[in-house]
Amino acid sequence: MAGQMIVVGFAGDSVDDKGVVSAREQIAAGTLGGVMYLKTNVASLKAVREMNAAFRDASPGLPPFLTLDQEGGSVERLTSDVGFKEVPNAATIGAGHPADARSIYNRMARGIADVGFTVNFGPVVDLNLNPKNKIIARFGRAYSDGANTVTVFAEQFIAAHHQAGILTAIKHFPGHGSSTDDSHEGYVDITDSWQAKELEPYRNLIASKTVDMVMVGHLINTRYSELPSSLSPEWITGVLRDELGFDGVVISDDLEMGAIREHFSLKETVVRAVRAGMDVLLFSNTAKARVSLASEIRDI
């Protein structure tokens, strides 16, 4: 059960690489719940398909999470470099018609499913509230500054993936769109910028019973908690579970981002996240890449 709570990044881009073999062995042993792909893992669509098939075959009775970030725009692991048809970013799609969005995401989701992925970390449901935002607005990752528009386009993303048999994870709870800093780099304090309406897409989508996972970001709002939201029971249990009524899977954003790694040890991170109510711990395994990471997490 502890193994199923862990998803990690891995080294390698072909089925026989040491990191891929190790991850497959850990999945087969039940000590690892799944893997996350980065661009460095994608040498070709054929190689990705072979690796994902090997991961699935390692645990046919309990399929692993085979995950990636494929939002569109600048956040894509499968790109035109390997023959994958890229799609526009959320800001571009959000300026159009929902029916067009559904068509675009249908094609993207089918392509993701074709190479064997089971989870796509999207859609972004942040509101585009700060045009100077370093990580959301800068890359056009939000559909709109309006909660209803964001909800409508997120629904198209989710429905397309469900049709292709892929789970999704709406992000970045409780809202990254008003922030001024990037949690990849360090602490992001949203105390003075965050607005309650940033919860509305979550409220809307959760009410529609279409949400598989919610990805929690590393955002600090001291009016709620002194801890980043990914380690905060006030946010995960108090707001997401109790107030919004979410009963699905809660997954962290990458727990090796600067906002966490620079302030908490691995043990502190794991203990606080689990006690806060996190179901799945996501580690990119890039800060100090090693095949033993999942074992270290599980042994805490």
PDB file of C-alpha atoms in Angstrom:
ATOM      1  CA  MET A   1       0.000   0.000   0.000  1.00  0.00           C
ATOM      2  CA  ALA A   2       2.879   2.366   0.747  1.00  0.00           C
ATOM      3  CA  GLY A   3       4.399   1.611  -2.644  1.00  0.00           C
ATOM      4  CA  GLN A   4       1.190   2.626  -4.409  1.00  0.00           C
ATOM      5  CA  MET A   5       1.526   6.098  -2.889  1.00  0.00           C
ATOM      6  CA  ILE A   6       4.813   6.774  -4.699  1.00  0.00           C
ATOM      7  CA  VAL A   7       5.334   7.984  -8.260  1.00  0.00           C
ATOM      8  CA  VAL A   8       8.864   8.905  -9.308  1.00  0.00           C
ATOM      9  CA  GLY A   9      10.830  10.038 -12.302  1.00  0.00           C
ATOM     10  CA  PHE A  10      13.437   7.687 -13.739  1.00  0.00           C
ATOM     11  CA  ALA A  11      16.601   7.753 -15.830  1.00  0.00           C
ATOM     12  CA  GLY A  12      16.629   6.239 -19.284  1.00  0.00           C
ATOM     13  CA  ASP A  13      14.841   6.417 -22.605  1.00  0.00           C
ATOM     14  CA  SER A  14      14.764   2.802 -23.755  1.00  0.00           C
ATOM     15  CA  VAL A  15      13.372  -0.407 -22.326  1.00  0.00           C
ATOM     16  CA  ASP A  16      16.785  -1.894 -21.490  1.00  0.00           C
ATOM     17  CA  ASP A  17      18.234   1.136 -19.699  1.00  0.00           C
ATOM     18  CA  LYS A  18      19.230   0.559 -16.071  1.00  0.00           C
ATOM     19  CA  GLY A  19      16.750   3.096 -14.665  1.00  0.00           C
ATOM     20  CA  VAL A  20      13.875   1.633 -16.668  1.00  0.00           C
ATOM     21  CA  VAL A  21      14.718  -1.933 -15.625  1.00  0.00           C
ATOM     22  CA  SER A  22      14.917  -0.861 -11.970  1.00  0.00           C
ATOM     23  CA  ALA A  23      11.584   0.938 -12.096  1.00  0.00           C
ATOM     24  CA  ARG A  24       9.997  -2.086 -13.748  1.00  0.00           C
ATOM     25  CA  GLU A  25      11.352  -4.368 -11.037  1.00  0.00           C
ATOM     26  CA  GLN A  26      10.036  -2.101  -8.288  1.00  0.00           C
ATOM     27  CA  ILE A  27       6.598  -1.966  -9.931  1.00  0.00           C
ATOM     28  CA  ALA A  28       6.585  -5.767 -10.174  1.00  0.00           C
ATOM     29  CA  ALA A  29       7.483  -6.012  -6.484  1.00  0.00           C
ATOM     30  CA  GLY A  30       4.667  -3.630  -5.545  1.00  0.00           C
ATOM     31  CA  THR A  31       7.075  -1.131  -4.011  1.00  0.00           C
ATOM     32  CA  LEU A  32       6.461   1.614  -6.588  1.00  0.00           C
ATOM     33  CA  GLY A  33       3.097   2.918  -7.747  1.00  0.00           C
ATOM     34  CA  GLY A  34       4.168   4.449 -11.022  1.00  0.00           C
ATOM     35  CA  VAL A  35       6.549   6.611 -12.989  1.00  0.00           C
ATOM     36  CA  MET A  36       6.616  10.134 -14.358  1.00  0.00           C
ATOM     37  CA  TYR A  37       8.119  10.929 -17.739  1.00  0.00           C
ATOM     38  CA  LEU A  38      10.190  14.006 -18.485  1.00  0.00           C
ATOM     39  CA  LYS A  39      11.448  15.044 -21.922  1.00  0.00           C
ATOM     40  CA  THR A  40      14.727  13.275 -21.188  1.00  0.00           C
ATOM     41  CA  ASN A  41      12.825   9.975 -21.183  1.00  0.00           C
ATOM     42  CA  VAL A  42      11.404  10.491 -24.662  1.00  0.00           C
ATOM     43  CA  ALA A  43      13.747   9.417 -27.441  1.00  0.00           C
ATOM     44  CA  SER A  44      10.980   8.254 -29.773  1.00  0.00           C
ATOM     45  CA  LEU A  45       7.326   7.310 -29.639  1.00  0.00           C
ATOM     46  CA  LYS A  46       8.284   3.692 -30.322  1.00  0.00           C
ATOM     47  CA  ALA A  47      10.641   3.639 -27.333  1.00  0.00           C
ATOM     48  CA  VAL A  48       8.002   5.221 -25.078  1.00  0.00           C
ATOM     49  CA  ARG A  49       5.444   2.648 -26.180  1.00  0.00           C
ATOM     50  CA  GLU A  50       7.883  -0.172 -25.397  1.00  0.00           C
ATOM     51  CA  MET A  51       8.758   1.214 -21.953  1.00  0.00           C
ATOM     52  CA  ASN A  52       5.123   1.730 -21.013  1.00  0.00           C
ATOM     53  CA  ALA A  53       4.275  -1.790 -22.162  1.00  0.00           C
ATOM     54  CA  ALA A  54       7.077  -3.140 -19.979  1.00  0.00           C
ATOM     55  CA  PHE A  55       5.853  -1.158 -16.978  1.00  0.00           C
ATOM     56  CA  ARG A  56       2.297  -2.421 -17.482  1.00  0.00           C
ATOM     57  CA  ASP A  57       3.414  -6.022 -17.956  1.00  0.00           C
ATOM     58  CA  ALA A  58       5.338  -5.809 -14.683  1.00  0.00           C
ATOM     59  CA  SER A  59       2.070  -5.486 -12.749  1.00  0.00           C
ATOM     60  CA  PRO A  60      -0.932  -6.604 -14.808  1.00  0.00           C
ATOM     61  CA  GLY A  61      -3.131  -7.083 -11.744  1.00  0.00           C
ATOM     62  CA  LEU A  62      -2.470  -3.621 -10.331  1.00  0.00           C
ATOM     63  CA  PRO A  63      -1.697  -1.303 -13.254  1.00  0.00           C
ATOM     64  CA  PRO A  64       0.894   1.383 -12.462  1.00  0.00           C
ATOM     65  CA  PHE A  65       0.422   5.101 -12.938  1.00  0.00           C
ATOM     66  CA  LEU A  66       2.188   5.949 -16.208  1.00  0.00           C
ATOM     67  CA  THR A  67       2.213   9.716 -16.108  1.00  0.00           C
ATOM     68  CA  LEU A  68       3.319  12.822 -17.952  1.00  0.00           C
ATOM     69  CA  ASP A  69       2.680  16.550 -18.234  1.00  0.00           C
ATOM     70  CA  GLN A  70       1.102  17.101 -21.643  1.00  0.00           C
ATOM     71  CA  GLU A  71      -0.822  20.358 -21.352  1.00  0.00           C
ATOM     72  CA  GLY A  72      -0.053  21.843 -24.745  1.00  0.00           C
ATOM     73  CA  GLY A  73       2.048  24.867 -25.589  1.00  0.00           C
ATOM     74  CA  SER A  74       5.408  24.917 -23.822  1.00  0.00           C
ATOM     75  CA  VAL A  75       4.483  22.177 -21.336  1.00  0.00           C
ATOM     76  CA  GLU A  76       4.707  18.992 -23.366  1.00  0.00           C
ATOM     77  CA  ARG A  77       6.787  15.855 -22.986  1.00  0.00           C
ATOM     78  CA  LEU A  78       5.732  14.448 -26.350  1.00  0.00           C
ATOM     79  CA  THR A  79       6.714  16.938 -29.039  1.00  0.00           C
ATOM     80  CA  SER A  80       7.039  17.345 -32.761  1.00  0.00           C
ATOM     81  CA  ASP A  81      10.701  16.341 -32.399  1.00  0.00           C
ATOM     82  CA  VAL A  82       9.529  12.735 -31.989  1.00  0.00           C
ATOM     83  CA  GLY A  83       6.609  13.046 -34.403  1.00  0.00           C
ATOM     84  CA  PHE A  84       3.866  13.913 -31.919  1.00  0.00           C
ATOM     85  CA  LYS A  85       1.401  16.558 -33.097  1.00  0.00           C
ATOM     86  CA  GLU A  86       1.645  19.432 -30.633  1.00  0.00           C
ATOM     87  CA  VAL A  87      -1.351  21.526 -29.558  1.00  0.00           C
ATOM     88  CA  PRO A  88      -1.676  25.214 -28.590  1.00  0.00           C
ATOM     89  CA  ASN A  89      -1.396  26.436 -25.030  1.00  0.00           C
ATOM     90  CA  ALA A  90      -4.441  26.924 -22.819  1.00  0.00           C
ATOM     91  CA  ALA A  91      -4.617  30.681 -23.348  1.00  0.00           C
ATOM     92  CA  THR A  92      -4.909  30.194 -27.107  1.00  0.00           C
ATOM     93  CA  ILE A  93      -7.466  27.414 -26.791  1.00  0.00           C
ATOM     94  CA  GLY A  94      -9.446  29.364 -24.183  1.00  0.00           C
ATOM     95  CA  ALA A  95      -9.845  32.236 -26.638  1.00  0.00           C
ATOM     96  CA  GLY A  96     -11.666  29.910 -29.017  1.00  0.00           C
ATOM     97  CA  HIS A  97     -14.761  27.716 -28.931  1.00  0.00           C
ATOM     98  CA  PRO A  98     -15.194  24.763 -26.548  1.00  0.00           C
ATOM     99  CA  ALA A  99     -16.101  22.443 -29.437  1.00  0.00           C
ATOM    100  CA  ASP A 100     -12.770  23.207 -31.081  1.00  0.00           C
ATOM    101  CA  ALA A 101     -11.016  22.555 -27.784  1.00  0.00           C
ATOM    102  CA  ARG A 102     -12.693  19.160 -27.537  1.00  0.00           C
ATOM    103  CA  SER A 103     -11.521  18.240 -31.035  1.00  0.00           C
ATOM    104  CA  ILE A 104      -7.949  19.296 -30.251  1.00  0.00           C
ATOM    105  CA  TYR A 105      -7.882  17.416 -26.967  1.00  0.00           C
ATOM    106  CA  ASN A 106      -9.500  14.324 -28.479  1.00  0.00           C
ATOM    107  CA  ARG A 107      -6.598  14.040 -30.890  1.00  0.00           C
ATOM    108  CA  MET A 108      -4.006  14.723 -28.196  1.00  0.00           C
ATOM    109  CA  ALA A 109      -5.509  12.230 -25.742  1.00  0.00           C
ATOM    110  CA  ARG A 110      -5.688   9.488 -28.373  1.00  0.00           C
ATOM    111  CA  GLY A 111      -2.017  10.045 -29.127  1.00  0.00           C
ATOM    112  CA  ILE A 112      -1.095   9.842 -25.447  1.00  0.00           C
ATOM    113  CA  ALA A 113      -3.115   6.662 -25.006  1.00  0.00           C
ATOM    114  CA  ASP A 114      -1.581   5.143 -28.123  1.00  0.00           C
ATOM    115  CA  VAL A 115       1.877   5.129 -26.547  1.00  0.00           C
ATOM    116  CA  GLY A 116       0.581   3.683 -23.292  1.00  0.00           C
ATOM    117  CA  PHE A 117       0.151   6.493 -20.783  1.00  0.00           C
ATOM    118  CA  THR A 118      -2.590   6.239 -18.186  1.00  0.00           C
ATOM    119  CA  VAL A 119      -2.445   9.656 -16.475  1.00  0.00           C
ATOM    120  CA  ASN A 120      -1.983  13.168 -17.853  1.00  0.00           C
ATOM    121  CA  PHE A 121      -1.266  15.887 -15.294  1.00  0.00           C
ATOM    122  CA  GLY A 122      -3.774  18.436 -16.542  1.00  0.00           C
ATOM    123  CA  PRO A 123      -5.776  20.471 -17.121  1.00  0.00           C
ATOM    124  CA  VAL A 124      -4.497  23.628 -15.485  1.00  0.00           C
ATOM    125  CA  VAL A 125      -7.449  25.295 -13.774  1.00  0.00           C
ATOM    126  CA  ASP A 126      -5.545  28.284 -12.418  1.00  0.00           C
ATOM    127  CA  LEU A 127      -7.115  31.668 -13.129  1.00  0.00           C
ATOM    128  CA  ASN A 128      -5.022  34.097 -15.154  1.00  0.00           C
ATOM    129  CA  LEU A 129      -5.142  36.837 -12.520  1.00  0.00           C
ATOM    130  CA  ASN A 130      -1.588  38.156 -12.697  1.00  0.00           C
ATOM    131  CA  PRO A 131      -0.259  38.980 -16.173  1.00  0.00           C
ATOM    132  CA  LYS A 132       3.267  39.088 -14.708  1.00  0.00           C
ATOM    133  CA  ASN A 133       2.997  35.586 -13.279  1.00  0.00           C
ATOM    134  CA  LYS A 134       6.290  33.781 -13.951  1.00  0.00           C
ATOM    135  CA  ILE A 135       4.982  30.259 -14.393  1.00  0.00           C
ATOM    136  CA  ILE A 136       1.307  30.451 -15.466  1.00  0.00           C
ATOM    137  CA  ALA A 137       0.654  33.659 -17.417  1.00  0.00           C
ATOM    138  CA  ARG A 138       4.134  33.769 -18.917  1.00  0.00           C
ATOM    139  CA  PHE A 139       3.561  30.493 -20.719  1.00  0.00           C
ATOM    140  CA  GLY A 140      -0.153  30.889 -21.439  1.00  0.00           C
ATOM    141  CA  ARG A 141      -1.038  27.949 -19.215  1.00  0.00           C
ATOM    142  CA  ALA A 142      -4.398  29.335 -17.989  1.00  0.00           C
ATOM    143  CA  TYR A 143      -7.529  29.367 -20.136  1.00  0.00           C
ATOM    144  CA  SER A 144      -8.883  32.631 -18.755  1.00  0.00           C
ATOM    145  CA  ASP A 145      -9.186  34.903 -15.741  1.00  0.00           C
ATOM    146  CA  GLY A 146     -12.809  33.779 -15.333  1.00  0.00           C
ATOM    147  CA  ALA A 147     -13.737  30.690 -13.358  1.00  0.00           C
ATOM    148  CA  ASN A 148     -16.643  29.718 -15.607  1.00  0.00           C
ATOM    149  CA  THR A 149     -14.541  29.869 -18.769  1.00  0.00           C
ATOM    150  CA  VAL A 150     -11.772  27.874 -17.133  1.00  0.00           C
ATOM    151  CA  THR A 151     -14.330  25.280 -16.034  1.00  0.00           C
ATOM    152  CA  VAL A 152     -15.825  24.893 -19.522  1.00  0.00           C
ATOM    153  CA  PHE A 153     -12.470  24.361 -21.228  1.00  0.00           C
ATOM    154  CA  ALA A 154     -11.171  22.110 -18.462  1.00  0.00           C
ATOM    155  CA  GLU A 155     -14.262  19.962 -18.988  1.00  0.00           C
ATOM    156  CA  GLN A 156     -13.300  19.495 -22.651  1.00  0.00           C
ATOM    157  CA  PHE A 157      -9.781  18.422 -21.655  1.00  0.00           C
ATOM    158  CA  ILE A 158     -11.089  15.948 -19.071  1.00  0.00           C
ATOM    159  CA  ALA A 159     -13.828  14.498 -21.295  1.00  0.00           C
ATOM    160  CA  ALA A 160     -11.418  13.932 -24.169  1.00  0.00           C
ATOM    161  CA  HIS A 161      -8.995  12.088 -21.921  1.00  0.00           C
ATOM    162  CA  HIS A 162     -11.725   9.980 -20.351  1.00  0.00           C
ATOM    163  CA  GLN A 163     -12.904   8.988 -23.807  1.00  0.00           C
ATOM    164  CA  ALA A 164      -9.358   7.811 -24.541  1.00  0.00           C
ATOM    165  CA  GLY A 165      -9.160   5.925 -21.238  1.00  0.00           C
ATOM    166  CA  ILE A 166      -6.770   8.332 -19.509  1.00  0.00           C
ATOM    167  CA  LEU A 167      -7.051   9.802 -16.026  1.00  0.00           C
ATOM    168  CA  THR A 168      -6.457  13.506 -15.428  1.00  0.00           C
ATOM    169  CA  ALA A 169      -5.293  15.704 -12.540  1.00  0.00           C
ATOM    170  CA  ILE A 170      -6.595  19.258 -12.252  1.00  0.00           C
ATOM    171  CA  LYS A 171      -3.975  21.688 -10.960  1.00  0.00           C
ATOM    172  CA  HIS A 172      -2.469  23.641  -9.158  1.00  0.00           C
ATOM    173  CA  PHE A 173      -4.642  23.650  -6.028  1.00  0.00           C
ATOM    174  CA  PRO A 174      -5.481  26.032  -4.371  1.00  0.00           C
ATOM    175  CA  GLY A 175      -4.550  28.361  -7.251  1.00  0.00           C
ATOM    176  CA  HIS A 176      -1.244  29.487  -8.778  1.00  0.00           C
ATOM    177  CA  GLY A 177      -2.611  32.105 -11.153  1.00  0.00           C
ATOM    178  CA  SER A 178      -2.353  35.131  -8.871  1.00  0.00           C
ATOM    179  CA  SER A 179       1.156  34.370  -7.657  1.00  0.00           C
ATOM    180  CA  THR A 180       4.238  36.412  -8.418  1.00  0.00           C
ATOM    181  CA  ASP A 181       6.858  33.675  -7.992  1.00  0.00           C
ATOM    182  CA  ASP A 182       7.626  30.191  -9.298  1.00  0.00           C
ATOM    183  CA  SER A 183       7.492  27.245  -6.894  1.00  0.00           C
ATOM    184  CA  HIS A 184      10.159  25.469  -8.941  1.00  0.00           C
ATOM    185  CA  GLU A 185      12.583  28.051  -7.587  1.00  0.00           C
ATOM    186  CA  GLY A 186      11.481  28.515  -3.970  1.00  0.00           C
ATOM    187  CA  TYR A 187       8.713  29.551  -1.610  1.00  0.00           C
ATOM    188  CA  VAL A 188       5.659  31.099  -3.246  1.00  0.00           C
ATOM    189  CA  ASP A 189       3.669  33.262  -0.850  1.00  0.00           C
ATOM    190  CA  ILE A 190       0.150  33.949  -2.148  1.00  0.00           C
ATOM    191  CA  THR A 191      -1.158  35.429   1.108  1.00  0.00           C
ATOM    192  CA  ASP A 192      -1.737  38.881  -0.367  1.00  0.00           C
ATOM    193  CA  SER A 193      -2.532  37.878  -3.947  1.00  0.00           C
ATOM    194  CA  TRP A 194      -4.782  34.824  -3.651  1.00  0.00           C
ATOM    195  CA  GLN A 195      -8.525  35.288  -4.129  1.00  0.00           C
ATOM    196  CA  ALA A 196     -11.308  32.966  -3.030  1.00  0.00           C
ATOM    197  CA  LYS A 197     -12.603  32.761  -6.590  1.00  0.00           C
ATOM    198  CA  GLU A 198      -9.526  30.690  -7.454  1.00  0.00           C
ATOM    199  CA  LEU A 199     -11.332  27.766  -5.824  1.00  0.00           C
ATOM    200  CA  GLU A 200     -14.338  28.045  -8.135  1.00  0.00           C
ATOM    201  CA  PRO A 201     -13.045  25.812 -10.971  1.00  0.00           C
ATOM    202  CA  TYR A 202     -12.327  23.135  -8.367  1.00  0.00           C
ATOM    203  CA  ARG A 203     -15.760  23.571  -6.823  1.00  0.00           C
ATOM    204  CA  ASN A 204     -17.446  23.381 -10.243  1.00  0.00           C
ATOM    205  CA  LEU A 205     -15.532  20.369 -11.521  1.00  0.00           C
ATOM    206  CA  ILE A 206     -15.739  18.426  -8.263  1.00  0.00           C
ATOM    207  CA  ALA A 207     -19.496  18.978  -8.232  1.00  0.00           C
ATOM    208  CA  SER A 208     -19.711  17.557 -11.743  1.00  0.00           C
ATOM    209  CA  LYS A 209     -18.114  14.275 -10.545  1.00  0.00           C
ATOM    210  CA  THR A 210     -15.570  14.284 -13.357  1.00  0.00           C
ATOM    211  CA  VAL A 211     -12.368  14.826 -11.355  1.00  0.00           C
ATOM    212  CA  ASP A 212     -10.011  11.856 -11.014  1.00  0.00           C
ATOM    213  CA  MET A 213      -7.178  13.610  -9.203  1.00  0.00           C
ATOM    214  CA  VAL A 214      -6.388  17.017  -7.782  1.00  0.00           C
ATOM    215  CA  MET A 215      -2.754  18.074  -7.895  1.00  0.00           C
ATOM    216  CA  VAL A 216      -1.803  20.264  -4.942  1.00  0.00           C
ATOM    217  CA  GLY A 217       0.823  22.947  -5.448  1.00  0.00           C
ATOM    218  CA  HIS A 218       3.454  24.265  -3.055  1.00  0.00           C
ATOM    219  CA  LEU A 219       1.737  27.563  -2.270  1.00  0.00           C
ATOM    220  CA  ILE A 220       1.733  29.394   1.038  1.00  0.00           C
ATOM    221  CA  ASN A 221      -1.224  31.407   2.251  1.00  0.00           C
ATOM    222  CA  THR A 222      -0.565  32.239   5.884  1.00  0.00           C
ATOM    223  CA  ARG A 223      -4.237  33.039   6.445  1.00  0.00           C
ATOM    224  CA  TYR A 224      -4.808  29.298   6.117  1.00  0.00           C
ATOM    225  CA  SER A 225      -1.510  27.679   7.063  1.00  0.00           C
ATOM    226  CA  GLU A 226       2.174  28.400   7.628  1.00  0.00           C
ATOM    227  CA  LEU A 227       3.004  25.365   5.482  1.00  0.00           C
ATOM    228  CA  PRO A 228       2.961  24.992   1.689  1.00  0.00           C
ATOM    229  CA  SER A 229      -0.451  23.715   0.586  1.00  0.00           C
ATOM    230  CA  SER A 230       1.040  20.343  -0.424  1.00  0.00           C
ATOM    231  CA  LEU A 231       2.037  19.739   3.211  1.00  0.00           C
ATOM    232  CA  SER A 232      -0.947  21.435   4.828  1.00  0.00           C
ATOM    233  CA  PRO A 233      -3.863  19.576   6.445  1.00  0.00           C
ATOM    234  CA  GLU A 234      -5.751  22.887   6.507  1.00  0.00           C
ATOM    235  CA  TRP A 235      -5.734  22.967   2.701  1.00  0.00           C
ATOM    236  CA  ILE A 236      -5.938  19.269   1.835  1.00  0.00           C
ATOM    237  CA  THR A 237      -8.314  18.036   4.511  1.00  0.00           C
ATOM    238  CA  GLY A 238      -9.984  21.273   5.570  1.00  0.00           C
ATOM    239  CA  VAL A 239     -10.642  22.906   2.209  1.00  0.00           C
ATOM    240  CA  LEU A 240     -10.294  20.281  -0.528  1.00  0.00           C
ATOM    241  CA  ARG A 241     -11.904  17.365   1.313  1.00  0.00           C
ATOM    242  CA  ASP A 242     -14.285  18.961   3.798  1.00  0.00           C
ATOM    243  CA  GLU A 243     -15.300  22.241   2.142  1.00  0.00           C
ATOM    244  CA  LEU A 244     -15.218  21.233  -1.535  1.00  0.00           C
ATOM    245  CA  GLY A 245     -16.215  17.611  -0.948  1.00  0.00           C
ATOM    246  CA  PHE A 246     -13.532  15.979  -3.059  1.00  0.00           C
ATOM    247  CA  ASP A 247     -13.345  12.228  -2.458  1.00  0.00           C
ATOM    248  CA  GLY A 248     -10.914  11.253  -5.221  1.00  0.00           C
ATOM    249  CA  VAL A 249      -7.132  10.997  -5.332  1.00  0.00           C
ATOM    250  CA  VAL A 250      -5.002  13.871  -4.054  1.00  0.00           C
ATOM    251  CA  ILE A 251      -1.548  13.985  -5.649  1.00  0.00           C
ATOM    252  CA  SER A 252       1.274  16.381  -4.939  1.00  0.00           C
ATOM    253  CA  ASP A 253       3.075  18.532  -7.425  1.00  0.00           C
ATOM    254  CA  ASP A 254       6.735  17.551  -7.721  1.00  0.00           C
ATOM    255  CA  LEU A 255       8.055  17.395  -4.159  1.00  0.00           C
ATOM    256  CA  GLU A 256      11.564  18.131  -5.373  1.00  0.00           C
ATOM    257  CA  MET A 257      10.720  21.678  -6.410  1.00  0.00           C
ATOM    258  CA  GLY A 258      12.681  24.391  -4.659  1.00  0.00           C
ATOM    259  CA  ALA A 259       9.665  25.424  -2.585  1.00  0.00           C
ATOM    260  CA  ILE A 260       9.905  22.075  -0.779  1.00  0.00           C
ATOM    261  CA  ARG A 261      13.443  20.813  -1.261  1.00  0.00           C
ATOM    262  CA  GLU A 262      15.105  23.964   0.062  1.00  0.00           C
ATOM    263  CA  HIS A 263      13.089  23.997   3.290  1.00  0.00           C
ATOM    264  CA  PHE A 264      12.279  20.390   4.215  1.00  0.00           C
ATOM    265  CA  SER A 265      14.274  17.174   4.397  1.00  0.00           C
ATOM    266  CA  LEU A 266      13.030  14.115   2.536  1.00  0.00           C
ATOM    267  CA  LYS A 267      11.720  12.662   5.791  1.00  0.00           C
ATOM    268  CA  GLU A 268       9.954  15.891   6.781  1.00  0.00           C
ATOM    269  CA  THR A 269       8.422  16.171   3.322  1.00  0.00           C
ATOM    270  CA  VAL A 270       7.048  12.639   3.280  1.00  0.00           C
ATOM    271  CA  VAL A 271       5.762  12.665   6.852  1.00  0.00           C
ATOM    272  CA  ARG A 272       4.098  16.064   6.541  1.00  0.00           C
ATOM    273  CA  ALA A 273       2.529  15.264   3.158  1.00  0.00           C
ATOM    274  CA  VAL A 274       1.046  11.965   4.331  1.00  0.00           C
ATOM    275  CA  ARG A 275      -0.218  13.428   7.591  1.00  0.00           C
ATOM    276  CA  ALA A 276      -1.782  16.324   5.663  1.00  0.00           C
ATOM    277  CA  GLY A 277      -3.860  13.851   3.653  1.00  0.00           C
ATOM    278  CA  MET A 278      -1.856  13.366   0.467  1.00  0.00           C
ATOM    279  CA  ASP A 279      -2.652  10.109  -1.363  1.00  0.00           C
ATOM    280  CA  VAL A 280       0.154  10.055  -3.937  1.00  0.00           C
ATOM    281  CA  LEU A 281       3.607  11.585  -3.529  1.00  0.00           C
ATOM    282  CA  LEU A 282       5.226  12.737  -6.777  1.00  0.00           C
ATOM    283  CA  PHE A 283       8.996  13.080  -7.014  1.00  0.00           C
ATOM    284  CA  SER A 284      10.659  14.002 -10.301  1.00  0.00           C
ATOM    285  CA  ASN A 285      13.894  12.342  -9.082  1.00  0.00           C
ATOM    286  CA  THR A 286      15.975  15.088 -10.647  1.00  0.00           C
ATOM    287  CA  ALA A 287      17.546  16.808  -7.632  1.00  0.00           C
ATOM    288  CA  LYS A 288      19.796  13.806  -6.954  1.00  0.00           C
ATOM    289  CA  ALA A 289      18.735  11.115  -9.368  1.00  0.00           C
ATOM    290  CA  ARG A 290      18.905   7.569  -8.003  1.00  0.00           C
ATOM    291  CA  VAL A 291      17.082   4.274  -8.434  1.00  0.00           C
ATOM    292  CA  SER A 292      16.747   3.922  -4.656  1.00  0.00           C
ATOM    293  CA  LEU A 293      14.506   6.981  -4.186  1.00  0.00           C
ATOM    294  CA  ALA A 294      11.223   5.087  -3.951  1.00  0.00           C
ATOM    295  CA  SER A 295      12.711   2.711  -1.387  1.00  0.00           C
ATOM    296  CA  GLU A 296      14.006   5.629   0.678  1.00  0.00           C
ATOM    297  CA  ILE A 297      10.538   7.199   0.664  1.00  0.00           C
ATOM    298  CA  ARG A 298       8.782   3.966   1.540  1.00  0.00           C
ATOM    299  CA  ASP A 299      11.161   3.227   4.407  1.00  0.00           C
ATOM    300  CA  ILE A 300      10.490   6.528   6.186  1.00  0.00           C
TER     301      ILE A 300
END
